[in-house]
Coordinates of C-alpha atoms and ligand atoms in Angstrom, one line a residue:
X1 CA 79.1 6.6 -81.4
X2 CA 75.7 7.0 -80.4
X3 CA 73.4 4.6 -77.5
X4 CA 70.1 3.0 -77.9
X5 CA 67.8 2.5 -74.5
X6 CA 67.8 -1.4 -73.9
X7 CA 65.8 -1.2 -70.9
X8 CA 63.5 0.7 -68.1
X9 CA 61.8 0.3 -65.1
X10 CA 60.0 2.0 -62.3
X11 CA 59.3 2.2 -58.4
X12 CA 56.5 3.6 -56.7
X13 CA 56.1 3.2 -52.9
X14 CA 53.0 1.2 -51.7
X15 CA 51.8 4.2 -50.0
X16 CA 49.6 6.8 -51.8
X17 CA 48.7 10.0 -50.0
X18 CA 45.9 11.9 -51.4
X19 CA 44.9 15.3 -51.2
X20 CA 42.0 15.0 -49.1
X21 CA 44.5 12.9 -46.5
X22 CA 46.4 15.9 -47.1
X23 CA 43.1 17.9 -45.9
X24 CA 42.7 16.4 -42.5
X25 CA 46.2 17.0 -41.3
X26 CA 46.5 20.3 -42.5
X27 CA 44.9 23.6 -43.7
X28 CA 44.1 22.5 -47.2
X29 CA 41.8 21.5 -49.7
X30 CA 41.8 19.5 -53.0
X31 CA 40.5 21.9 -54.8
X32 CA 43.0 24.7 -53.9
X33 CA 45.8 21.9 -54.3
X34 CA 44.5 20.6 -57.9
X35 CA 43.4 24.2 -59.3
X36 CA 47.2 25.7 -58.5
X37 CA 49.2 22.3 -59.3
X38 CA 46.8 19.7 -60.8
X39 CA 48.4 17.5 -58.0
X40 CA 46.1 15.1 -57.1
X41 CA 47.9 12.4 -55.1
X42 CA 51.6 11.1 -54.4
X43 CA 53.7 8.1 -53.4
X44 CA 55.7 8.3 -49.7
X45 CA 57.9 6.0 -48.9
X46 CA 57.5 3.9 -45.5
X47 CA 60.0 5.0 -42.4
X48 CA 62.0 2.6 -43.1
X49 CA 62.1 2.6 -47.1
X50 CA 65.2 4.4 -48.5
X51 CA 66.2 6.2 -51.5
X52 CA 69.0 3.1 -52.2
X53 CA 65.9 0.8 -51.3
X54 CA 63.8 2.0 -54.1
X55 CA 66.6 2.9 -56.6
X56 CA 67.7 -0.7 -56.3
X57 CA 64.1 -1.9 -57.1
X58 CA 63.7 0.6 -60.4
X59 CA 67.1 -0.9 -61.1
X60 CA 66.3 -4.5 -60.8
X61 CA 63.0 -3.8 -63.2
X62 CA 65.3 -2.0 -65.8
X63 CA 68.0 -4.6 -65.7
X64 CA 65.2 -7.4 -66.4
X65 CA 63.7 -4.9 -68.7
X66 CA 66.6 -5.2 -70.9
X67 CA 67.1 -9.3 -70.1
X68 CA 70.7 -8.8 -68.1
X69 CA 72.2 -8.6 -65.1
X70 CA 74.4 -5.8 -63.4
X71 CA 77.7 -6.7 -64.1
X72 CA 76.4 -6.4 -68.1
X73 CA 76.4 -2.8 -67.0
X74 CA 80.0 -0.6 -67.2
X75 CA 78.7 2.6 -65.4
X76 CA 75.9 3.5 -62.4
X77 CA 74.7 7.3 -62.5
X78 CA 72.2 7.8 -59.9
X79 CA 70.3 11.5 -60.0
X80 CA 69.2 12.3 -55.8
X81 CA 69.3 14.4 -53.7
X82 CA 67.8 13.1 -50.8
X83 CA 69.9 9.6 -50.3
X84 CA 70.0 9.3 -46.0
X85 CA 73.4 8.6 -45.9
X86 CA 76.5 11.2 -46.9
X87 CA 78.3 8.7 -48.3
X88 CA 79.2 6.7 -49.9
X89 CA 76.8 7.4 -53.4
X90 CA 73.5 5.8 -53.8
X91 CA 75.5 4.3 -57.0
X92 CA 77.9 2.4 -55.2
X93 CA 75.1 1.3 -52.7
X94 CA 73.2 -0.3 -55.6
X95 CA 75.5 -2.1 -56.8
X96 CA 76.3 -3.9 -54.0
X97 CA 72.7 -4.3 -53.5
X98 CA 72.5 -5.9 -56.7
X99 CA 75.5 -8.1 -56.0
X100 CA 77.7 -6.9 -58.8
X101 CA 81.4 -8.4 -58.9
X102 CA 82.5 -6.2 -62.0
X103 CA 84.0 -3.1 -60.1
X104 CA 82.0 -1.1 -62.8
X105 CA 82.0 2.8 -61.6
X106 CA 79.6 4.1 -60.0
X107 CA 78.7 7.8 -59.0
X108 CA 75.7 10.1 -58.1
X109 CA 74.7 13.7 -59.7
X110 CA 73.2 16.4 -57.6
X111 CA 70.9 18.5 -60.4
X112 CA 67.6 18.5 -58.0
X113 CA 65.2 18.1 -60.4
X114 CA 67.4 18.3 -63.8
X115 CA 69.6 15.4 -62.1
X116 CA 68.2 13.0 -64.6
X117 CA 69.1 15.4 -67.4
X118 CA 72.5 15.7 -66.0
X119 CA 72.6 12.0 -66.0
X120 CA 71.9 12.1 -69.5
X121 CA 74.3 14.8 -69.9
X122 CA 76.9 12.6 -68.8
X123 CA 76.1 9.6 -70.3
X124 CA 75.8 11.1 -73.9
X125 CA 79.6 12.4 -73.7
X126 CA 80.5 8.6 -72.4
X127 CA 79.1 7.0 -75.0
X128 CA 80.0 9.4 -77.9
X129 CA 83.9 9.2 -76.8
X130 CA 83.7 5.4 -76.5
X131 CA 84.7 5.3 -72.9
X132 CA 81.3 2.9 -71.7
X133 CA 79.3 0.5 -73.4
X134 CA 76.2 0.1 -71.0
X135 CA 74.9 2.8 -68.9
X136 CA 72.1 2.7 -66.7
X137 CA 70.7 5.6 -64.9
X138 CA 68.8 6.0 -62.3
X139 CA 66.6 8.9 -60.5
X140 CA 65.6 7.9 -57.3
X141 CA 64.0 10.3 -54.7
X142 CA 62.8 10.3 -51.1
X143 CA 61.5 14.2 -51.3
X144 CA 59.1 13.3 -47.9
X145 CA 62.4 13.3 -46.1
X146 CA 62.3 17.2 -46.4
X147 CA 58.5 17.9 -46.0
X148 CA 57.8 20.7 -43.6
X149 CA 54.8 19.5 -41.8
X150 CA 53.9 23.1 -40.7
X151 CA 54.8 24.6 -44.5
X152 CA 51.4 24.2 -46.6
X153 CA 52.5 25.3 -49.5
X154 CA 55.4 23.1 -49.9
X155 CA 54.3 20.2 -47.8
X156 CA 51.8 19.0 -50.7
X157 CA 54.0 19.3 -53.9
X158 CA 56.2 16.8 -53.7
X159 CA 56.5 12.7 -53.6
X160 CA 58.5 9.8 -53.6
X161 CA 59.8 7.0 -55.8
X162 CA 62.5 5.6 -58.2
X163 CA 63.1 5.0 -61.9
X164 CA 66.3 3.4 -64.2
X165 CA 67.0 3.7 -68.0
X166 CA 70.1 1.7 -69.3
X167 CA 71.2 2.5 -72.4
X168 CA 73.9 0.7 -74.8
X169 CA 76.7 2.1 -77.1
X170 CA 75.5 2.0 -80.7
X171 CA 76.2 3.3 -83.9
X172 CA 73.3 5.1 -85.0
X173 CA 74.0 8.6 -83.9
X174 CA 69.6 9.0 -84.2
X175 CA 68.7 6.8 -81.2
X176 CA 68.9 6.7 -77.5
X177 CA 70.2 10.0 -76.2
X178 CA 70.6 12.1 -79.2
X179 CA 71.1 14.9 -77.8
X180 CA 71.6 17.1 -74.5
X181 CA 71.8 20.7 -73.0
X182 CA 72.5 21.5 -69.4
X183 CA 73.3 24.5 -67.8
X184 CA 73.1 26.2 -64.2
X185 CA 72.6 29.6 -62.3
X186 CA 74.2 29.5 -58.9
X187 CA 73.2 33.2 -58.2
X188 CA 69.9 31.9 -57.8
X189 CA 70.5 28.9 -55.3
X190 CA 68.4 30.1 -52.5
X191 CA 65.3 30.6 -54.5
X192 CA 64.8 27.0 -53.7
X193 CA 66.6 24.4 -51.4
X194 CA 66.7 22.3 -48.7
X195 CA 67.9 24.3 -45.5
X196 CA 70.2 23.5 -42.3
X197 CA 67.0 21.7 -40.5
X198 CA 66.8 19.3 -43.9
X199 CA 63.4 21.4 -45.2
X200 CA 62.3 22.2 -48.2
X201 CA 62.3 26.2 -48.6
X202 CA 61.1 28.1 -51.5
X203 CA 60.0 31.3 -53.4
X204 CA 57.1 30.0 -54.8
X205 CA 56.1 32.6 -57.2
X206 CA 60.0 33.2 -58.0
X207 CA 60.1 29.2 -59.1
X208 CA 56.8 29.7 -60.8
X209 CA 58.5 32.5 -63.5
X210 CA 62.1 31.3 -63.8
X211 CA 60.3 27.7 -64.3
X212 CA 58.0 28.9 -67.1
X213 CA 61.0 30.7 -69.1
X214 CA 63.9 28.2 -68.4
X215 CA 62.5 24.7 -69.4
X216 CA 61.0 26.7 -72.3
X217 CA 64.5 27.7 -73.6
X218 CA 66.3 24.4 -72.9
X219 CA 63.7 22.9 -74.8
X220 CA 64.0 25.2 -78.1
X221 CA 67.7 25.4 -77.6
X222 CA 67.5 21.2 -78.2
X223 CA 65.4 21.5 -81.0
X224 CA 67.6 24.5 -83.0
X225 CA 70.4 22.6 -82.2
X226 CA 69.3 19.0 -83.9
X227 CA 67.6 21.3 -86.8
X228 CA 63.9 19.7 -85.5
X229 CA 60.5 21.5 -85.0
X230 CA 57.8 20.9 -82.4
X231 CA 56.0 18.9 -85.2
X232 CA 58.9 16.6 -85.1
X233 CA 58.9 15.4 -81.5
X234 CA 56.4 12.7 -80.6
X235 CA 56.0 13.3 -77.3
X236 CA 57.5 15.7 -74.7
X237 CA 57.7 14.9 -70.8
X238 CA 58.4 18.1 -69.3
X239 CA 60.0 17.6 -65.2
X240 CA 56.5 16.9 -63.8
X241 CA 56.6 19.7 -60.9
X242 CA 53.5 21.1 -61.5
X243 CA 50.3 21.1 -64.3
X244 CA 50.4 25.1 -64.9
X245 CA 54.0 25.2 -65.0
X246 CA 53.7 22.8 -68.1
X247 CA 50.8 24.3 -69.6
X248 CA 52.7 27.6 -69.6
X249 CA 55.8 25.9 -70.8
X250 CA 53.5 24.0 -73.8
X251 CA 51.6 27.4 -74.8
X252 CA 55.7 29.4 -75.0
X253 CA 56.9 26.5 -77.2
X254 CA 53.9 26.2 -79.2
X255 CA 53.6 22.8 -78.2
X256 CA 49.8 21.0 -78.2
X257 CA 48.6 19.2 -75.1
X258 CA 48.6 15.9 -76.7
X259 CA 51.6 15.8 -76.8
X260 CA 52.4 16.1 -73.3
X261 CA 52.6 13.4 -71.2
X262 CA 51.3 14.4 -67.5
X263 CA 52.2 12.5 -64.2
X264 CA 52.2 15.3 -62.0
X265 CA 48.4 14.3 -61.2
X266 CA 49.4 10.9 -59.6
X267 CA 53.2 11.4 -58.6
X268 CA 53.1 15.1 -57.4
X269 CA 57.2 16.3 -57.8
X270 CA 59.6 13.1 -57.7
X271 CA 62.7 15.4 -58.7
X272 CA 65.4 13.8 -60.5
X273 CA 62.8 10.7 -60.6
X274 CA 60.2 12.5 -62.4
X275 CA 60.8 12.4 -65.7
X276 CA 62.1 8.6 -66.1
X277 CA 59.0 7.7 -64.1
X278 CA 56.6 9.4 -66.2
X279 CA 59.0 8.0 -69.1
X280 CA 58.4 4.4 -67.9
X281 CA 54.5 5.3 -67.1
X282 CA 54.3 6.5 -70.9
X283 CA 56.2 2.7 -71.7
X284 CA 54.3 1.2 -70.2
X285 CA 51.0 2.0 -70.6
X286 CA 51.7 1.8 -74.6
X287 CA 51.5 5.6 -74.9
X288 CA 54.8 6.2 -75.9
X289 CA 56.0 3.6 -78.8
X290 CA 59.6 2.4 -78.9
X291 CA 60.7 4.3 -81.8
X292 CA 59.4 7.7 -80.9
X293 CA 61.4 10.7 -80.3
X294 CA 60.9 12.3 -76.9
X295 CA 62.3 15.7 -75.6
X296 CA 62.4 16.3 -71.8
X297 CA 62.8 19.5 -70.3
X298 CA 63.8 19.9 -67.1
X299 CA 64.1 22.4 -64.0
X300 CA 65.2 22.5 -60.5
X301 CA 66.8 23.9 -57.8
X302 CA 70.6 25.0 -58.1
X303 CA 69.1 26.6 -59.9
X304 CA 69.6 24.2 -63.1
X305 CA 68.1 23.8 -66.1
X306 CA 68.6 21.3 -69.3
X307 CA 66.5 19.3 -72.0
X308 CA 67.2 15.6 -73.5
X309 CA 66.7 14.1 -76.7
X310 CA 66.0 10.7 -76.9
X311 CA 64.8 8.2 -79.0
X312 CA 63.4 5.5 -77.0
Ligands
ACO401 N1 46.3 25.0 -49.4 C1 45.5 26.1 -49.2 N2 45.9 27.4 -49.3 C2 47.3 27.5 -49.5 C3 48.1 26.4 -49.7 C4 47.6 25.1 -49.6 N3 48.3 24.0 -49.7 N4 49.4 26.9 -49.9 C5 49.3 28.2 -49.9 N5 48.0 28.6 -49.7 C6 47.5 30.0 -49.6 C7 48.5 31.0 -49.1 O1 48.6 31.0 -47.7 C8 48.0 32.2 -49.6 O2 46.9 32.7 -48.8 P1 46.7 34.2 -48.4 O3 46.4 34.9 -49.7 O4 45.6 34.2 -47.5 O5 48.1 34.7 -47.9 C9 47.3 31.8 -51.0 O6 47.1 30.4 -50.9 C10 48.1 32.1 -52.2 O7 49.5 31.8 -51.9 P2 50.5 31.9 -53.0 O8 51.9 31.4 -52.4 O9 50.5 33.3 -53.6 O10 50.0 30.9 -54.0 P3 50.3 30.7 -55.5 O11 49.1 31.0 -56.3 O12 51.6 31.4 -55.9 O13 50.6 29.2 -55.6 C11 52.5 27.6 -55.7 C12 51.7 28.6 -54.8 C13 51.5 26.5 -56.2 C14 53.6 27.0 -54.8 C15 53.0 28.4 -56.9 O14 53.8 29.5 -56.4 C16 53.9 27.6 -57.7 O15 53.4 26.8 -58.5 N6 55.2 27.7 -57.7 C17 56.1 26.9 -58.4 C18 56.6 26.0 -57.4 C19 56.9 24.6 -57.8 O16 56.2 23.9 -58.5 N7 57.8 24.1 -57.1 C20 58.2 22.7 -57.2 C21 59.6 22.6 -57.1 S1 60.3 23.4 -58.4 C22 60.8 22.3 -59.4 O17 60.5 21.2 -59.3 C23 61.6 22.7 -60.4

């Protein structure tokens, strides 16, 4: 049993921060911020705005995507790491958000930035053993929350915002999530993570080099695996964390330009929401075709590391 994606959809908060707002609050510059990151600008949330509120709106989009409702769906799997509350899941949240009646199950993954892939992950098994029919996933971040104000080099990497997939149980073993590697290093959790005070801290240059080898190997590992070459992907959407990292990554896999599609520039680092929101921006704006195969590497703290194979 395979899946095929049915539907997508993506949230971006109303709020756009550039760099040069970035440049009157702190001691920074656009060009320093675009030369090492090719970040240009990013979506924060308002006070107020959680990571349920926009999950449930990227939900809503995918679920009329797709033309159904939530309880047409038999499992939630939200990537975050940033939800506000403890507990109970974002998942479980949504769907009472979304008024569901079903008692589907719902649950969150913590992968950081390979969350999504982790989703994936999951739902692959799921649907190859028969156990769920219609899965939609969701990453959904609120990175701002974690923002040290008095931390330049961290402050400006990282934005906000929410994006669904659903997939659906289908026979073809060559569509939807074909195929999925994840795998994690907890030796190296303190490289980067959020710390007692709720900031981001990181080794930058440590992040930088495991980054560049990691998504790299995930993504060749994928491609040995389904017996595919580079030539035979149509696009890849490497975790959008930062331009250099995924020029590096495209030059170690032999992999040209064009064939990466790059939201970093307008989202900055979404974390488990990057890849489904460049994903949807690639939909959307008729870049990606339904039909075309699409591998997404991913990297993030834990640390973890993974790739995806998907049809779309
Ligand atoms: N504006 C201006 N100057 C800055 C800024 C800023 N925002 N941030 C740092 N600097 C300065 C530093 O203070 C330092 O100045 P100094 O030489 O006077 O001490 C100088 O720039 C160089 O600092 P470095 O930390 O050496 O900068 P580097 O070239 O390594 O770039 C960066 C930093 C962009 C963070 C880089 O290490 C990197 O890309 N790391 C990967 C991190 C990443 O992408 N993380 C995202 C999360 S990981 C994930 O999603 C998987």
């Amino acid at each position: 049993m395979g899946s095929k994606l049915i539907g997508y959809g993506a949230y971006l908060p109303e709020r756009i921060m550039t760099n040069q707002d970035f440049s009157k609050i702190m001691d920074t510059s656009d060009e320093w911020i675009v030369s090492r990151t090719g970040i240009r600008a990013r979506h924060f949330a308002g006070d107020s705005e959680s990571v349920v509120d926009m999950a449930v709106n990227a939900a809503q989009r995918a679920l009329d995507n797709a033309g159904i409702t939530i309880n047409d769906i038999d499992l939630v799997i939200v990537a975050n790491v940033s939800a506000e509350l403890d507990f109970p899941s974002v998942a479980c949240q949504v769907l009472g958000r979304l008024g569901a009646t079903g008692n589907a199950p719902a649950f969150d993954v913590r992968g950081a930035c390979t969350g999504l892939v982790y989703a994936l992950h999951c739902a692959r098994g799921f649907f190859s053993a028969g156990m769920h029919k219609r899965i939609m996933m969701i990453g959904a971040e609120k990175m701002s929350r974690f923002i040290d104000w008095g931390d330049r080099t961290t402050a400006v990497l990282f934005g906000d915002g929410a994006g669904a997939l659903i997939f659906e149980q289908s026979v073809s073993g060559y569509s939807g999530i074909i195929d999925t590697v994840v795998m994690a290093d907890g030796n190296e959790f303190d490289m980067l993570h959020g710390d007692e005070n709720h900031k981001i801290t990181m080794n930058g240059p440590e992040t930088y080099k495991k980054a560049v080898q990691l998504m790299p190997h995930a993504a060749q590992y994928i491609m040995d695996h389904a017996g595919i070459v580079a030539d035979d992907v149509d696009w890849i959407i490497p975790h959008q964390a930062n331009l250099r990292i995924i020029e590096s990554c495209a030059q170690r896999l032999d992999f040209p330009l064009n064939k990466i599609l790059i939201t970093v520039d307008k989202h900055a680092n979404t974390s488990g929401a990057s890849g489904v929101l460049a994903l949807a921006y690639g939909l959307d704006n008729g870049i990606i075709k339904h039909g075309q195969l699409v591998l997404y590497p991913a990297f993030g703290s834990g640390l973890t590391w993974g790739a995806a194979l998907i049809r779309v």
